mmCIF file with all atom_site columns, C-alpha atoms in Angstrom:
data_model
loop_
_atom_site.group_PDB
_atom_site.id
_atom_site.type_symbol
_atom_site.label_atom_id
_atom_site.label_alt_id
_atom_site.label_comp_id
_atom_site.label_asym_id
_atom_site.label_entity_id
_atom_site.label_seq_id
_atom_site.pdbx_PDB_ins_code
_atom_site.Cartn_x
_atom_site.Cartn_y
_atom_site.Cartn_z
_atom_site.occupancy
_atom_site.B_iso_or_equiv
_atom_site.pdbx_formal_charge
_atom_site.auth_seq_id
_atom_site.auth_comp_id
_atom_site.auth_asym_id
_atom_site.auth_atom_id
_atom_site.pdbx_PDB_model_num
ATOM 1   C CA . MET A 1 1   ? 113.821 118.903 112.447 1.00 0.00 ? 152 MET A CA 1
ATOM 2   C CA . THR A 1 2   ? 115.693 120.359 114.912 1.00 0.00 ? 153 THR A CA 1
ATOM 3   C CA . GLU A 1 3   ? 114.348 121.816 118.140 1.00 0.00 ? 154 GLU A CA 1
ATOM 4   C CA . ARG A 1 4   ? 114.867 125.454 117.532 1.00 0.00 ? 155 ARG A CA 1
ATOM 5   C CA . GLU A 1 5   ? 113.245 124.787 114.464 1.00 0.00 ? 156 GLU A CA 1
ATOM 6   C CA . LEU A 1 6   ? 110.764 123.491 116.009 1.00 0.00 ? 157 LEU A CA 1
ATOM 7   C CA . ARG A 1 7   ? 109.915 126.132 118.254 1.00 0.00 ? 158 ARG A CA 1
ATOM 8   C CA . ARG A 1 8   ? 109.706 128.447 115.851 1.00 0.00 ? 159 ARG A CA 1
ATOM 9   C CA . THR A 1 9   ? 106.645 126.166 113.616 1.00 0.00 ? 160 THR A CA 1
ATOM 10  C CA . ALA A 1 10  ? 103.345 125.364 115.756 1.00 0.00 ? 161 ALA A CA 1
ATOM 11  C CA . LEU A 1 11  ? 102.622 121.379 114.686 1.00 0.00 ? 162 LEU A CA 1
ATOM 12  C CA . VAL A 1 12  ? 99.124  121.823 113.269 1.00 0.00 ? 163 VAL A CA 1
ATOM 13  C CA . ILE A 1 13  ? 96.983  118.858 111.840 1.00 0.00 ? 164 ILE A CA 1
ATOM 14  C CA . PRO A 1 14  ? 97.979  119.055 107.997 1.00 0.00 ? 165 PRO A CA 1
ATOM 15  C CA . PRO A 1 15  ? 94.821  117.606 105.130 1.00 0.00 ? 166 PRO A CA 1
ATOM 16  C CA . THR A 1 16  ? 96.010  114.223 105.111 1.00 0.00 ? 167 THR A CA 1
ATOM 17  C CA . GLY A 1 17  ? 95.908  113.738 109.116 1.00 0.00 ? 168 GLY A CA 1
ATOM 18  C CA . ARG A 1 18  ? 92.660  115.548 108.937 1.00 0.00 ? 169 ARG A CA 1
ATOM 19  C CA . ALA A 1 19  ? 91.280  113.134 106.147 1.00 0.00 ? 170 ALA A CA 1
ATOM 20  C CA . VAL A 1 20  ? 92.938  110.277 108.327 1.00 0.00 ? 171 VAL A CA 1
ATOM 21  C CA . LEU A 1 21  ? 90.506  111.010 111.765 1.00 0.00 ? 172 LEU A CA 1
ATOM 22  C CA . CYS A 1 22  ? 87.525  111.935 109.155 1.00 0.00 ? 173 CYS A CA 1
ATOM 23  C CA . ILE A 1 23  ? 88.077  108.054 108.293 1.00 0.00 ? 174 ILE A CA 1
ATOM 24  C CA . TRP A 1 24  ? 88.598  106.730 111.295 1.00 0.00 ? 175 TRP A CA 1
ATOM 25  C CA . ALA A 1 25  ? 85.115  108.442 112.584 1.00 0.00 ? 176 ALA A CA 1
ATOM 26  C CA . ALA A 1 26  ? 83.359  107.151 109.035 1.00 0.00 ? 177 ALA A CA 1
ATOM 27  C CA . ALA A 1 27  ? 84.523  103.823 109.763 1.00 0.00 ? 178 ALA A CA 1
ATOM 28  C CA . ALA A 1 28  ? 83.014  103.288 112.918 1.00 0.00 ? 179 ALA A CA 1
ATOM 29  C CA . GLY A 1 29  ? 79.493  105.105 111.739 1.00 0.00 ? 180 GLY A CA 1
ATOM 30  C CA . LEU A 1 30  ? 79.988  102.485 108.766 1.00 0.00 ? 181 LEU A CA 1
ATOM 31  C CA . PHE A 1 31  ? 79.842  99.553  111.790 1.00 0.00 ? 182 PHE A CA 1
ATOM 32  C CA . LEU A 1 32  ? 76.993  101.528 113.900 1.00 0.00 ? 183 LEU A CA 1
ATOM 33  C CA . ALA A 1 33  ? 74.963  102.169 110.807 1.00 0.00 ? 184 ALA A CA 1
ATOM 34  C CA . PRO A 1 34  ? 73.374  98.450  110.599 1.00 0.00 ? 185 PRO A CA 1
ATOM 35  C CA . PHE A 1 35  ? 72.006  98.512  113.879 1.00 0.00 ? 186 PHE A CA 1
ATOM 36  C CA . ALA A 1 36  ? 70.463  101.933 113.716 1.00 0.00 ? 187 ALA A CA 1
ATOM 37  C CA . PHE A 1 37  ? 68.905  100.726 110.312 1.00 0.00 ? 188 PHE A CA 1
ATOM 38  C CA . TRP A 1 38  ? 67.645  97.307  111.812 1.00 0.00 ? 189 TRP A CA 1
ATOM 39  C CA . GLN A 1 39  ? 65.604  99.971  113.895 1.00 0.00 ? 190 GLN A CA 1
ATOM 40  C CA . SER A 1 40  ? 63.988  101.270 110.959 1.00 0.00 ? 191 SER A CA 1
ATOM 41  C CA . ILE A 1 41  ? 65.002  102.922 107.924 1.00 0.00 ? 192 ILE A CA 1
ATOM 42  C CA . PRO A 1 42  ? 64.408  106.614 108.913 1.00 0.00 ? 193 PRO A CA 1
ATOM 43  C CA . ALA A 1 43  ? 65.756  106.298 112.188 1.00 0.00 ? 194 ALA A CA 1
ATOM 44  C CA . GLY A 1 44  ? 68.782  104.955 110.213 1.00 0.00 ? 195 GLY A CA 1
ATOM 45  C CA . ALA A 1 45  ? 68.542  107.958 107.456 1.00 0.00 ? 196 ALA A CA 1
ATOM 46  C CA . VAL A 1 46  ? 68.720  110.488 110.842 1.00 0.00 ? 197 VAL A CA 1
ATOM 47  C CA . PHE A 1 47  ? 71.952  108.262 112.379 1.00 0.00 ? 198 PHE A CA 1
ATOM 48  C CA . CYS A 1 48  ? 73.656  108.881 109.173 1.00 0.00 ? 199 CYS A CA 1
ATOM 49  C CA . LEU A 1 49  ? 72.740  112.267 109.094 1.00 0.00 ? 200 LEU A CA 1
ATOM 50  C CA . LEU A 1 50  ? 73.647  112.855 112.366 1.00 0.00 ? 201 LEU A CA 1
ATOM 51  C CA . TRP A 1 51  ? 76.994  111.058 111.989 1.00 0.00 ? 202 TRP A CA 1
ATOM 52  C CA . ALA A 1 52  ? 78.158  112.763 109.103 1.00 0.00 ? 203 ALA A CA 1
ATOM 53  C CA . MET A 1 53  ? 77.334  116.213 110.676 1.00 0.00 ? 204 MET A CA 1
ATOM 54  C CA . LEU A 1 54  ? 79.569  114.607 114.043 1.00 0.00 ? 205 LEU A CA 1
ATOM 55  C CA . THR A 1 55  ? 82.399  113.604 111.193 1.00 0.00 ? 206 THR A CA 1
ATOM 56  C CA . ALA A 1 56  ? 82.334  117.238 110.064 1.00 0.00 ? 207 ALA A CA 1
ATOM 57  C CA . LEU A 1 57  ? 82.107  119.114 113.110 1.00 0.00 ? 208 LEU A CA 1
ATOM 58  C CA . LEU A 1 58  ? 85.851  117.083 113.881 1.00 0.00 ? 209 LEU A CA 1
ATOM 59  C CA . ARG A 1 59  ? 87.525  117.985 111.070 1.00 0.00 ? 210 ARG A CA 1
ATOM 60  C CA . ALA A 1 60  ? 86.980  121.822 111.692 1.00 0.00 ? 211 ALA A CA 1
ATOM 61  C CA . ARG A 1 61  ? 87.923  120.772 115.610 1.00 0.00 ? 212 ARG A CA 1
ATOM 62  C CA . ALA A 1 62  ? 90.983  119.406 113.455 1.00 0.00 ? 213 ALA A CA 1
ATOM 63  C CA . CYS A 1 63  ? 91.327  122.727 111.468 1.00 0.00 ? 214 CYS A CA 1
ATOM 64  C CA . SER A 1 64  ? 91.794  124.673 114.967 1.00 0.00 ? 215 SER A CA 1
ATOM 65  C CA . TYR A 1 65  ? 94.205  122.262 116.531 1.00 0.00 ? 216 TYR A CA 1
ATOM 66  C CA . ALA A 1 66  ? 97.362  123.340 116.899 1.00 0.00 ? 217 ALA A CA 1
ATOM 67  C CA . ALA A 1 67  ? 100.566 122.890 119.234 1.00 0.00 ? 218 ALA A CA 1
ATOM 68  C CA . VAL A 1 68  ? 103.426 125.086 120.479 1.00 0.00 ? 219 VAL A CA 1
ATOM 69  C CA . LEU A 1 69  ? 106.758 124.585 121.762 1.00 0.00 ? 220 LEU A CA 1
ATOM 70  C CA . GLY A 1 70  ? 107.942 126.733 124.060 1.00 0.00 ? 221 GLY A CA 1
ATOM 71  C CA . GLU A 1 71  ? 111.316 126.794 126.493 1.00 0.00 ? 222 GLU A CA 1
ATOM 72  C CA . HIS A 1 72  ? 109.718 126.017 129.060 1.00 0.00 ? 223 HIS A CA 1
ATOM 73  C CA . THR A 1 73  ? 105.821 124.476 128.487 1.00 0.00 ? 224 THR A CA 1
ATOM 74  C CA . LEU A 1 74  ? 104.251 122.598 125.587 1.00 0.00 ? 225 LEU A CA 1
ATOM 75  C CA . THR A 1 75  ? 100.781 124.521 124.849 1.00 0.00 ? 226 THR A CA 1
ATOM 76  C CA . ILE A 1 76  ? 97.965  122.850 122.900 1.00 0.00 ? 227 ILE A CA 1
ATOM 77  C CA . TYR A 1 77  ? 95.570  125.284 121.577 1.00 0.00 ? 228 TYR A CA 1
ATOM 78  C CA . ALA A 1 78  ? 92.026  123.577 120.161 1.00 0.00 ? 229 ALA A CA 1
ATOM 79  C CA . GLY A 1 79  ? 88.588  124.158 119.572 1.00 0.00 ? 230 GLY A CA 1
ATOM 80  C CA . ILE A 1 80  ? 86.478  126.651 117.542 1.00 0.00 ? 231 ILE A CA 1
ATOM 81  C CA . THR A 1 81  ? 83.702  128.002 118.944 1.00 0.00 ? 232 THR A CA 1
ATOM 82  C CA . PHE A 1 82  ? 84.925  126.878 122.957 1.00 0.00 ? 233 PHE A CA 1
ATOM 83  C CA . PRO A 1 83  ? 88.781  127.224 122.178 1.00 0.00 ? 234 PRO A CA 1
ATOM 84  C CA . VAL A 1 84  ? 90.714  125.471 124.934 1.00 0.00 ? 235 VAL A CA 1
ATOM 85  C CA . ARG A 1 85  ? 94.773  126.273 125.594 1.00 0.00 ? 236 ARG A CA 1
ATOM 86  C CA . ARG A 1 86  ? 96.370  123.549 127.811 1.00 0.00 ? 237 ARG A CA 1
ATOM 87  C CA . VAL A 1 87  ? 100.438 123.930 129.356 1.00 0.00 ? 238 VAL A CA 1
ATOM 88  C CA . VAL A 1 88  ? 102.331 121.411 130.252 1.00 0.00 ? 239 VAL A CA 1
ATOM 89  C CA . PRO A 1 89  ? 105.376 121.926 131.893 1.00 0.00 ? 240 PRO A CA 1
ATOM 90  C CA . ARG A 1 90  ? 108.367 120.564 129.505 1.00 0.00 ? 241 ARG A CA 1
ATOM 91  C CA . ARG A 1 91  ? 109.643 118.995 132.819 1.00 0.00 ? 242 ARG A CA 1
ATOM 92  C CA . ALA A 1 92  ? 106.666 117.673 133.724 1.00 0.00 ? 243 ALA A CA 1
ATOM 93  C CA . VAL A 1 93  ? 106.375 115.377 130.898 1.00 0.00 ? 244 VAL A CA 1
ATOM 94  C CA . THR A 1 94  ? 106.795 111.678 132.456 1.00 0.00 ? 245 THR A CA 1
ATOM 95  C CA . GLY A 1 95  ? 106.740 109.756 128.887 1.00 0.00 ? 246 GLY A CA 1
ATOM 96  C CA . VAL A 1 96  ? 105.736 110.244 125.397 1.00 0.00 ? 247 VAL A CA 1
ATOM 97  C CA . GLN A 1 97  ? 104.035 107.218 123.204 1.00 0.00 ? 248 GLN A CA 1
ATOM 98  C CA . GLN A 1 98  ? 104.057 107.745 119.290 1.00 0.00 ? 249 GLN A CA 1
ATOM 99  C CA . PHE A 1 99  ? 101.665 105.617 117.139 1.00 0.00 ? 250 PHE A CA 1
ATOM 100 C CA . ARG A 1 100 ? 100.885 104.939 113.582 1.00 0.00 ? 251 ARG A CA 1
ATOM 101 C CA . SER A 1 101 ? 98.646  102.862 112.044 1.00 0.00 ? 252 SER A CA 1
ATOM 102 C CA . PRO A 1 102 ? 99.092  101.412 108.035 1.00 0.00 ? 253 PRO A CA 1
ATOM 103 C CA . LEU A 1 103 ? 96.605  104.289 107.460 1.00 0.00 ? 254 LEU A CA 1
ATOM 104 C CA . LEU A 1 104 ? 98.943  107.146 109.719 1.00 0.00 ? 255 LEU A CA 1
ATOM 105 C CA . ARG A 1 105 ? 102.063 105.503 107.302 1.00 0.00 ? 256 ARG A CA 1
ATOM 106 C CA . LEU A 1 106 ? 100.057 106.707 104.364 1.00 0.00 ? 257 LEU A CA 1
ATOM 107 C CA . ALA A 1 107 ? 99.530  110.034 105.390 1.00 0.00 ? 258 ALA A CA 1
ATOM 108 C CA . GLY A 1 108 ? 102.972 110.555 106.613 1.00 0.00 ? 259 GLY A CA 1
ATOM 109 C CA . ALA A 1 109 ? 101.820 110.731 110.075 1.00 0.00 ? 260 ALA A CA 1
ATOM 110 C CA . THR A 1 110 ? 101.906 110.409 113.832 1.00 0.00 ? 261 THR A CA 1
ATOM 111 C CA . VAL A 1 111 ? 99.581  110.215 116.745 1.00 0.00 ? 262 VAL A CA 1
ATOM 112 C CA . LEU A 1 112 ? 101.473 111.592 119.746 1.00 0.00 ? 263 LEU A CA 1
ATOM 113 C CA . VAL A 1 113 ? 100.510 110.877 123.613 1.00 0.00 ? 264 VAL A CA 1
ATOM 114 C CA . ILE A 1 114 ? 102.104 113.090 126.175 1.00 0.00 ? 265 ILE A CA 1
ATOM 115 C CA . SER A 1 115 ? 102.251 112.206 129.837 1.00 0.00 ? 266 SER A CA 1
ATOM 116 C CA . ALA A 1 116 ? 102.252 114.272 132.732 1.00 0.00 ? 267 ALA A CA 1
ATOM 117 C CA . PRO A 1 117 ? 100.787 114.274 136.446 1.00 0.00 ? 268 PRO A CA 1
ATOM 118 C CA . GLY A 1 118 ? 97.177  114.860 135.958 1.00 0.00 ? 269 GLY A CA 1
ATOM 119 C CA . ALA A 1 119 ? 97.566  114.799 132.561 1.00 0.00 ? 270 ALA A CA 1
ATOM 120 C CA . ARG A 1 120 ? 97.419  113.341 128.922 1.00 0.00 ? 271 ARG A CA 1
ATOM 121 C CA . VAL A 1 121 ? 97.483  114.823 125.895 1.00 0.00 ? 272 VAL A CA 1
ATOM 122 C CA . LEU A 1 122 ? 96.667  113.520 123.240 1.00 0.00 ? 273 LEU A CA 1
ATOM 123 C CA . VAL A 1 123 ? 98.238  115.009 119.701 1.00 0.00 ? 274 VAL A CA 1
ATOM 124 C CA . PRO A 1 124 ? 96.754  113.263 116.730 1.00 0.00 ? 275 PRO A CA 1
ATOM 125 C CA . ALA A 1 125 ? 98.098  112.894 112.959 1.00 0.00 ? 276 ALA A CA 1
ATOM 126 C CA . VAL A 1 126 ? 100.574 115.724 113.441 1.00 0.00 ? 277 VAL A CA 1
ATOM 127 C CA . PRO A 1 127 ? 103.636 114.568 110.633 1.00 0.00 ? 278 PRO A CA 1
ATOM 128 C CA . ALA A 1 128 ? 105.795 112.154 111.520 1.00 0.00 ? 279 ALA A CA 1
ATOM 129 C CA . THR A 1 129 ? 108.999 114.441 111.487 1.00 0.00 ? 280 THR A CA 1
ATOM 130 C CA . GLN A 1 130 ? 107.612 116.981 113.518 1.00 0.00 ? 281 GLN A CA 1
ATOM 131 C CA . ALA A 1 131 ? 106.544 114.396 115.620 1.00 0.00 ? 282 ALA A CA 1
ATOM 132 C CA . ALA A 1 132 ? 109.563 112.376 116.084 1.00 0.00 ? 283 ALA A CA 1
ATOM 133 C CA . ALA A 1 133 ? 111.372 115.840 117.059 1.00 0.00 ? 284 ALA A CA 1
ATOM 134 C CA . LEU A 1 134 ? 108.599 116.919 119.755 1.00 0.00 ? 285 LEU A CA 1
ATOM 135 C CA . ALA A 1 135 ? 109.100 113.504 121.547 1.00 0.00 ? 286 ALA A CA 1
ATOM 136 C CA . CYS A 1 136 ? 112.818 113.662 121.428 1.00 0.00 ? 287 CYS A CA 1
ATOM 137 C CA . ALA A 1 137 ? 112.323 117.325 122.728 1.00 0.00 ? 288 ALA A CA 1
ATOM 138 C CA . LEU A 1 138 ? 110.135 116.118 125.047 1.00 0.00 ? 289 LEU A CA 1
ATOM 139 C CA . ALA A 1 139 ? 112.357 112.930 126.048 1.00 0.00 ? 290 ALA A CA 1
ATOM 140 C CA . GLU A 1 140 ? 115.343 115.559 127.236 1.00 0.00 ? 291 GLU A CA 1
ATOM 141 C CA . ASP A 1 141 ? 113.669 117.163 129.301 1.00 0.00 ? 292 ASP A CA 1
ATOM 142 C CA . ALA A 1 142 ? 111.817 113.794 131.225 1.00 0.00 ? 293 ALA A CA 1
ATOM 143 C CA . PRO A 1 143 ? 113.400 113.105 135.169 1.00 0.00 ? 294 PRO A CA 1
#
């Protein structure tokens, strides 16, 4: 994927990437659930219900996530009720890191961490080819 093709499309989290994010959240809940059940059965049930709602909200937020590469900026859109837009100038990007867990490899996705002065932007679970093209485009502009 070239930079020109990347500029014409927005990076969105695909269904497999959203599934990975939900699995990570559910795994954390499974780790913490015994501590809630240790207090009492109703407390554990309430915890599991609240954690399931939190995981559903995470999935909904992941559906609203988009990253758009412009000629001079990288714009991140996220949020449902309170949409947030973060604009990072491309020339201000000081570093781009790519992380892939075994689960992300199976899903064909990558997590990008973009560093700029005063900001650290997380681009979660985007397709690996688009993430590599975005990292290359931002690295070209880095000082």
